[in-house]
C-alpha positions as a printed NumPy array, in Angstrom:
array([[123.473,  38.318,  90.796],
       [121.528,  41.577,  91.123],
       [120.177,  43.127,  87.926],
       [119.652,  46.899,  87.843],
       [117.361,  48.575,  85.308],
       [115.662,  51.955,  85.019],
       [111.905,  52.303,  84.552],
       [110.443,  55.819,  84.381],
       [113.686,  57.041,  85.949],
       [113.273,  54.713,  88.976],
       [116.067,  52.275,  89.819],
       [114.686,  48.737,  89.792],
       [116.753,  45.92 ,  91.305],
       [116.018,  42.219,  91.016],
       [117.864,  39.263,  92.504],
       [116.634,  35.866,  91.405],
       [116.972,  33.058,  93.936],
       [115.778,  29.767,  92.465],
       [113.355,  27.826,  94.655],
       [112.926,  30.765,  97.024],
       [109.645,  30.234,  98.921],
       [109.36 ,  33.977,  99.54 ],
       [109.015,  37.031,  97.324],
       [110.344,  40.191,  98.989],
       [109.788,  43.794,  97.946],
       [111.452,  46.938,  99.297],
       [110.494,  50.383,  98.011],
       [112.699,  53.242,  99.202],
       [111.935,  56.908,  98.603],
       [115.019,  59.139,  98.687],
       [113.232,  61.784, 100.771],
       [112.785,  61.857, 104.543],
       [111.886,  64.236, 107.338],
       [115.036,  66.316, 106.67 ],
       [113.574,  67.324, 103.296],
       [110.376,  68.781, 104.773],
       [109.664,  72.504, 104.66 ],
       [108.716,  74.337, 107.853],
       [104.983,  73.825, 107.214],
       [105.552,  70.122, 106.423],
       [107.149,  69.087, 109.738],
       [106.138,  65.413, 110.191],
       [104.42 ,  65.135, 106.798],
       [106.598,  62.265, 105.519],
       [105.646,  60.118, 108.508],
       [101.987,  61.149, 108.19 ],
       [102.034,  60.253, 104.479],
       [103.437,  56.845, 105.454],
       [100.382,  56.311, 107.666],
       [ 97.841,  57.656, 105.202],
       [ 98.689,  55.428, 102.228],
       [ 97.509,  52.465, 104.322],
       [ 94.046,  54.04 , 104.679],
       [ 92.681,  53.074, 101.294],
       [ 93.003,  53.48 ,  97.521],
       [ 90.655,  53.765,  94.572],
       [ 90.313,  49.96 ,  94.453],
       [ 90.985,  48.853,  98.067],
       [ 89.812,  49.831, 101.529],
       [ 92.264,  49.907, 104.45 ],
       [ 90.937,  46.527, 105.59 ],
       [ 91.382,  45.044, 102.103],
       [ 94.989,  46.258, 101.895],
       [ 96.003,  44.345, 105.019],
       [ 93.697,  41.378, 104.31 ],
       [ 95.121,  40.724, 100.836],
       [ 98.672,  40.5  , 102.186],
       [ 98.051,  38.878, 105.569],
       [ 95.388,  36.552, 104.142],
       [ 98.107,  34.543, 102.371],
       [100.631,  34.775, 105.211],
       [102.448,  37.886, 104.017],
       [103.658,  40.908, 105.947],
       [103.449,  44.575, 104.992],
       [105.367,  47.325, 106.787],
       [106.712,  50.869, 106.414],
       [109.023,  53.24 , 108.241],
       [110.224,  56.829, 108.022],
       [113.742,  58.049, 108.745],
       [115.338,  61.467, 108.521],
       [116.688,  60.595, 105.051],
       [114.209,  58.101, 103.599],
       [110.699,  56.687, 103.471],
       [110.553,  52.905, 103.014],
       [107.868,  50.276, 102.393],
       [108.496,  46.539, 102.641],
       [106.502,  43.43 , 101.86 ],
       [107.259,  39.725, 102.033],
       [104.85 ,  37.122, 100.78 ],
       [104.814,  33.469,  99.613],
       [106.312,  33.295,  96.124],
       [103.055,  32.232,  94.457],
       [101.554,  35.579,  95.453],
       [104.289,  37.916,  94.186],
       [101.722,  39.699,  91.981],
       [ 99.653,  40.551,  95.049],
       [102.622,  42.176,  96.784],
       [103.437,  44.412,  93.82 ],
       [ 99.804,  45.243,  93.097],
       [ 99.011,  46.245,  96.693],
       [102.194,  48.234,  97.402],
       [102.166,  50.241,  94.167],
       [ 98.421,  50.791,  94.443],
       [ 99.004,  52.298,  97.909],
       [101.783,  54.579,  96.697],
       [100.29 ,  55.703,  93.379],
       [ 96.522,  55.687,  94.003],
       [ 95.795,  56.743,  97.606],
       [ 92.43 ,  58.371,  98.343],
       [ 93.33 ,  60.596, 101.302],
       [ 89.686,  60.934, 102.438],
       [ 89.015,  63.818, 104.816],
       [ 87.51 ,  61.531, 107.454],
       [ 90.572,  59.258, 107.333],
       [ 92.93 ,  62.239, 107.635],
       [ 91.09 ,  63.476, 110.74 ],
       [ 91.113,  60.012, 112.311],
       [ 94.794,  59.37 , 111.569],
       [ 95.825,  62.717, 113.055],
       [ 94.582,  61.358, 116.372],
       [ 96.51 ,  58.116, 115.894],
       [ 99.78 ,  59.897, 115.1  ],
       [ 99.344,  62.256, 118.054],
       [ 98.969,  59.186, 120.268],
       [102.217,  57.857, 118.794],
       [103.828,  61.216, 119.57 ],
       [102.525,  61.107, 123.15 ],
       [103.907,  57.602, 123.68 ],
       [107.286,  58.672, 122.315],
       [107.415,  61.659, 124.689],
       [106.519,  59.448, 127.658],
       [109.228,  56.916, 126.782],
       [112.344,  58.164, 128.579],
       [114.812,  56.606, 126.126],
       [112.988,  58.038, 123.099],
       [112.484,  61.495, 124.56 ],
       [116.14 ,  61.646, 125.591],
       [117.226,  60.629, 122.101],
       [114.979,  63.278, 120.508],
       [116.396,  65.947, 122.812],
       [119.961,  64.832, 122.086],
       [119.475,  65.009, 118.311],
       [117.772,  68.417, 118.585],
       [120.763,  69.755, 120.536],
       [123.229,  68.408, 117.953],
       [121.327,  69.986, 115.05 ],
       [119.589,  73.013, 116.629],
       [117.206,  74.912, 114.353],
       [117.932,  72.406, 111.58 ],
       [115.759,  69.84 , 109.802],
       [117.813,  66.913, 111.125],
       [117.172,  68.099, 114.674],
       [113.383,  67.965, 114.338],
       [111.279,  64.991, 115.378],
       [110.33 ,  62.65 , 112.542],
       [106.793,  62.552, 113.962],
       [106.301,  66.332, 113.882],
       [104.451,  68.064, 116.705],
       [100.771,  68.429, 117.605],
       [100.434,  71.773, 115.822],
       [102.038,  70.559, 112.585],
       [100.086,  67.291, 112.603],
       [ 96.783,  69.17 , 113.036],
       [ 97.68 ,  71.414, 110.084],
       [ 98.064,  68.674, 107.45 ],
       [ 95.564,  68.748, 104.601],
       [ 94.42 ,  66.568, 101.733],
       [ 96.058,  69.002,  99.299],
       [ 99.426,  68.689, 101.085],
       [ 99.281,  64.897, 100.949],
       [ 98.548,  64.827,  97.216],
       [101.286,  67.385,  96.569],
       [103.687,  65.233,  98.587],
       [102.753,  62.159,  96.53 ],
       [103.165,  63.982,  93.223],
       [106.572,  65.488,  94.077],
       [108.21 ,  62.788,  96.237],
       [106.836,  59.535,  94.813],
       [108.617,  60.012,  91.507],
       [111.008,  57.955,  89.42 ],
       [114.144,  59.893,  90.275],
       [113.41 ,  59.463,  93.999],
       [112.527,  55.761,  93.91 ],
       [114.556,  52.597,  94.433],
       [112.604,  49.355,  94.136],
       [114.413,  46.191,  95.201],
       [112.945,  42.697,  94.855],
       [114.123,  39.159,  95.564],
       [112.308,  36.01 ,  94.427],
       [112.209,  32.969,  92.189],
       [110.417,  34.637,  89.274],
       [112.292,  34.662,  85.979],
       [114.093,  37.948,  85.393],
       [112.291,  38.897,  82.156],
       [108.887,  38.075,  83.658],
       [109.646,  40.209,  86.703],
       [110.621,  43.292,  84.706],
       [107.564,  42.973,  82.44 ],
       [105.311,  42.801,  85.499],
       [106.842,  45.711,  87.369],
       [106.934,  47.911,  84.266],
       [103.132,  47.641,  84.13 ],
       [102.772,  48.645,  87.782],
       [105.036,  51.68 ,  87.373],
       [103.519,  52.938,  84.12 ],
       [101.764,  55.819,  85.924],
       [104.82 ,  56.928,  87.908],
       [105.969,  60.536,  87.523],
       [109.467,  60.629,  86.044],
       [110.716,  63.665,  87.989],
       [109.873,  65.38 ,  91.259],
       [111.278,  67.138,  94.301],
       [115.059,  66.749,  94.631],
       [116.323,  65.747,  98.115],
       [118.36 ,  68.299, 100.055],
       [122.133,  68.212,  99.594],
       [122.872,  70.687, 102.396],
       [125.31 ,  69.523, 105.077],
       [123.931,  70.342, 108.514],
       [126.39 ,  71.503, 111.162],
       [127.167,  69.178, 114.08 ],
       [126.938,  71.114, 117.352],
       [129.332,  70.056, 120.141],
       [128.213,  70.424, 123.771],
       [128.089,  68.814, 127.209],
       [124.808,  69.161, 129.088],
       [122.763,  67.782, 131.978],
       [118.971,  67.879, 131.649],
       [116.681,  66.815, 134.487],
       [113.67 ,  64.635, 133.634],
       [111.028,  64.152, 136.284],
       [109.708,  60.638, 136.787],
       [112.841,  58.753, 135.723],
       [114.386,  56.253, 138.125],
       [117.857,  56.567, 136.638],
       [119.984,  58.522, 134.199],
       [120.632,  57.984, 130.487],
       [123.886,  58.955, 128.8  ],
       [123.832,  59.972, 125.128],
       [127.233,  60.528, 123.52 ],
       [128.035,  61.332, 119.912],
       [131.232,  61.949, 117.975],
       [130.94 ,  63.629, 114.58 ],
       [132.007,  61.367, 111.718],
       [131.017,  61.429, 108.014],
       [128.154,  60.563, 105.634],
       [127.16 ,  57.077, 104.55 ],
       [129.157,  57.006, 101.299],
       [132.512,  57.927, 102.866],
       [135.472,  55.657, 102.049],
       [136.118,  55.191, 105.806],
       [132.697,  53.637, 106.43 ],
       [134.004,  50.098, 106.902],
       [136.925,  51.242, 109.027],
       [134.373,  52.929, 111.297],
       [132.402,  49.669, 111.443],
       [135.536,  47.89 , 112.671],
       [136.242,  50.649, 115.182],
       [132.659,  50.569, 116.449],
       [132.749,  46.796, 116.829],
       [135.806,  47.056, 119.047],
       [134.396,  49.932, 121.08 ],
       [130.782,  49.053, 121.812],
       [129.145,  46.503, 119.521],
       [128.347,  43.359, 121.479],
       [129.227,  41.601, 124.705],
       [132.922,  41.28 , 123.843],
       [133.326,  45.016, 123.125],
       [135.471,  47.353, 125.226],
       [132.553,  49.301, 126.67 ],
       [130.465,  46.252, 127.595],
       [133.358,  44.469, 129.267],
       [134.613,  47.498, 131.191],
       [131.412,  49.407, 132.   ],
       [129.111,  46.48 , 132.734],
       [131.242,  43.438, 133.498],
       [134.164,  45.033, 135.364],
       [132.715,  48.241, 136.828],
       [129.025,  47.364, 137.17 ],
       [128.068,  50.909, 136.185],
       [125.354,  50.041, 133.674],
       [123.149,  47.201, 132.532],
       [122.902,  48.614, 129.028],
       [125.819,  50.142, 127.112],
       [126.488,  50.055, 123.372],
       [127.696,  52.045, 120.384],
       [126.706,  52.184, 116.733],
       [127.379,  54.369, 113.677],
       [124.59 ,  56.691, 112.56 ],
       [124.749,  57.696, 108.899],
       [122.876,  60.421, 107.089],
       [123.01 ,  61.667, 103.517],
       [125.611,  64.335, 104.27 ],
       [126.483,  63.778, 107.95 ],
       [127.364,  61.046, 110.406],
       [127.977,  60.224, 114.058],
       [129.366,  57.47 , 116.255],
       [126.601,  57.131, 118.863],
       [127.045,  55.714, 122.368],
       [124.132,  55.02 , 124.723],
       [124.198,  53.859, 128.337],
       [121.768,  53.854, 131.238],
       [122.625,  53.841, 134.931],
       [121.266,  54.501, 138.43 ],
       [120.983,  57.928, 139.999],
       [124.323,  58.872, 141.556],
       [126.434,  56.782, 139.156],
       [126.158,  59.073, 136.126],
       [129.411,  60.967, 136.674],
       [131.413,  57.753, 137.087],
       [129.708,  56.304, 134.02 ],
       [130.593,  59.361, 131.938],
       [134.196,  59.379, 133.175],
       [134.797,  55.687, 132.41 ],
       [133.181,  55.819, 128.955],
       [135.173,  58.9  , 127.944],
       [138.362,  57.368, 129.291],
       [137.79 ,  54.303, 127.092],
       [136.982,  56.421, 124.041],
       [139.942,  58.784, 124.361],
       [142.451,  55.977, 124.949],
       [141.184,  53.645, 122.229],
       [143.485,  54.825, 119.427],
       [146.605,  53.982, 121.441],
       [145.368,  50.699, 122.92 ],
       [143.731,  48.795, 120.031],
       [145.425,  45.439, 119.526],
       [145.899,  43.402, 116.36 ],
       [143.832,  40.598, 117.931],
       [140.898,  42.944, 118.561],
       [141.203,  44.281, 115.031],
       [141.095,  40.829, 113.408],
       [138.274,  39.66 , 115.692],
       [136.213,  42.724, 114.802],
       [136.625,  42.159, 111.067],
       [135.665,  38.487, 111.396],
       [132.651,  39.395, 113.515],
       [131.481,  41.961, 110.967],
       [131.742,  39.453, 108.124],
       [129.886,  36.805, 110.113],
       [127.139,  39.229, 111.148],
       [126.711,  40.362, 107.556],
       [126.391,  36.77 , 106.387],
       [123.776,  35.909, 109.006],
       [121.948,  39.173, 108.427],
       [121.307,  38.232, 104.805],
       [119.629,  34.883, 105.374],
       [116.117,  36.056, 104.377],
       [114.745,  37.297, 101.065],
       [113.618,  40.594, 102.626],
       [117.004,  41.268, 104.214],
       [118.618,  40.737, 100.799],
       [116.139,  43.098,  99.125],
       [116.784,  45.798, 101.723],
       [120.56 ,  45.251, 101.534],
       [120.485,  45.781,  97.753],
       [118.291,  48.882,  98.093],
       [120.472,  50.408, 100.801],
       [123.69 ,  49.9  ,  98.834],
       [122.115,  51.455,  95.769],
       [120.847,  54.372,  97.86 ],
       [124.324,  55.02 ,  99.273],
       [126.67 ,  54.064,  96.434],
       [124.465,  54.231,  93.353],
       [124.85 ,  50.499,  92.665],
       [123.978,  47.202,  94.388],
       [127.267,  45.883,  95.751],
       [127.203,  42.107,  96.182],
       [127.836,  40.309,  99.46 ],
       [131.245,  39.25 ,  98.159],
       [132.172,  42.83 ,  97.248],
       [131.258,  44.092, 100.72 ],
       [133.303,  41.295, 102.312],
       [136.293,  42.459, 100.235],
       [135.747,  46.016, 101.48 ],
       [135.825,  44.811, 105.083],
       [138.94 ,  42.728, 104.384],
       [140.643,  45.756, 102.831],
       [140.442,  47.772, 106.093],
       [143.924,  48.129, 107.607],
       [144.944,  48.265, 111.258],
       [146.62 ,  51.665, 110.881],
       [143.478,  53.022, 109.198],
       [141.349,  52.169, 112.245],
       [143.878,  53.676, 114.659],
       [144.082,  56.837, 112.583],
       [140.29 ,  57.065, 112.463],
       [140.038,  56.7  , 116.253],
       [142.592,  59.49 , 116.676],
       [140.615,  61.699, 114.324],
       [137.064,  61.29 , 115.641],
       [137.281,  60.268, 119.318],
       [138.158,  63.78 , 120.462],
       [136.512,  66.186, 122.876],
       [136.199,  68.903, 120.231],
       [134.05 ,  66.531, 118.117],
       [131.867,  65.434, 121.036],
       [128.231,  65.965, 122.019],
       [127.203,  64.598, 125.424],
       [123.882,  64.614, 127.25 ],
       [123.082,  63.25 , 130.719],
       [119.301,  62.949, 130.946],
       [117.379,  61.826, 133.988],
       [116.589,  62.216, 137.645],
       [119.647,  63.821, 139.242]])
């Protein structure tokens, strides 16, 4: 059972698992790169880096040493919609996890020398991303779908924006984004419920109740079909997207079933036809991409120079015919596979903590595993066919061929 309480306007979730050897903590901030102003491009990701550089009571080395010294792991990531921090640690050291993570978020120092040093680190990360053909193709694809929009910008920023960041900007970001109304804290462990909430209330006593409200603007999906040459690539990557809907849409689980049939796994339509039968690609897959107010069914494939047109033709043929060719057997297999994958994906304390946080982020409450299984079971065959007819259409399509033609 997951218990949800509010502390300083933050949503706090706790799931007690008796005898759990691990305490897991997930802190999600409901602001991402899409919420940055023009002069803040890449600031969320830079903030993520900078809170690891030291606080009023810990150096950067002490932050990592306190967690890793007892076998724990500390991580963070930035998306277009969110900023997230995670920690897992042996249960006896749950206090250490909460103390370190909330110290990082609420008491960072942002020293000038650390800011200068980390700008170089992030620019190296940016360089590596640009040199990675898959990443650079993905960034280009997203920028073409959302041109001149926040969603279309790189999460990392650019060299000019990174160089512009200041200590004042970082503190302003902390004060406006790291606030109760923007925070979801999800924990899983063996600690008694009352003890947990007493502990975490102490750690969050200095948290601002209100702050910057995330953007609610829907950003327009741009349809196109383009070829872009990239020097130095041996082959060609295909990026294909069909506009769908945001993460809280009632058709979310129907899309999961549809995606499973189309391109999720070795038994999917695309894998069997494109790789196993046609030999056009080693890698081909599909997956739903959800944002706060938008969504896309994303297909990626990579092939050799000269095969790209055949690859595109066969993938589109499979997509456009799917609505009329889905079978009841495929439908039932997809639902069973989704339920099995969900079950196996929740075998760790951290995966449970992140699952509870994500559901609360999307739906406003922590749906249980059993409730999500019921939602998958409730998807009907005709619903999936209707969804395929509605979204797998040329007028909803963005397609990029990227490589050495």
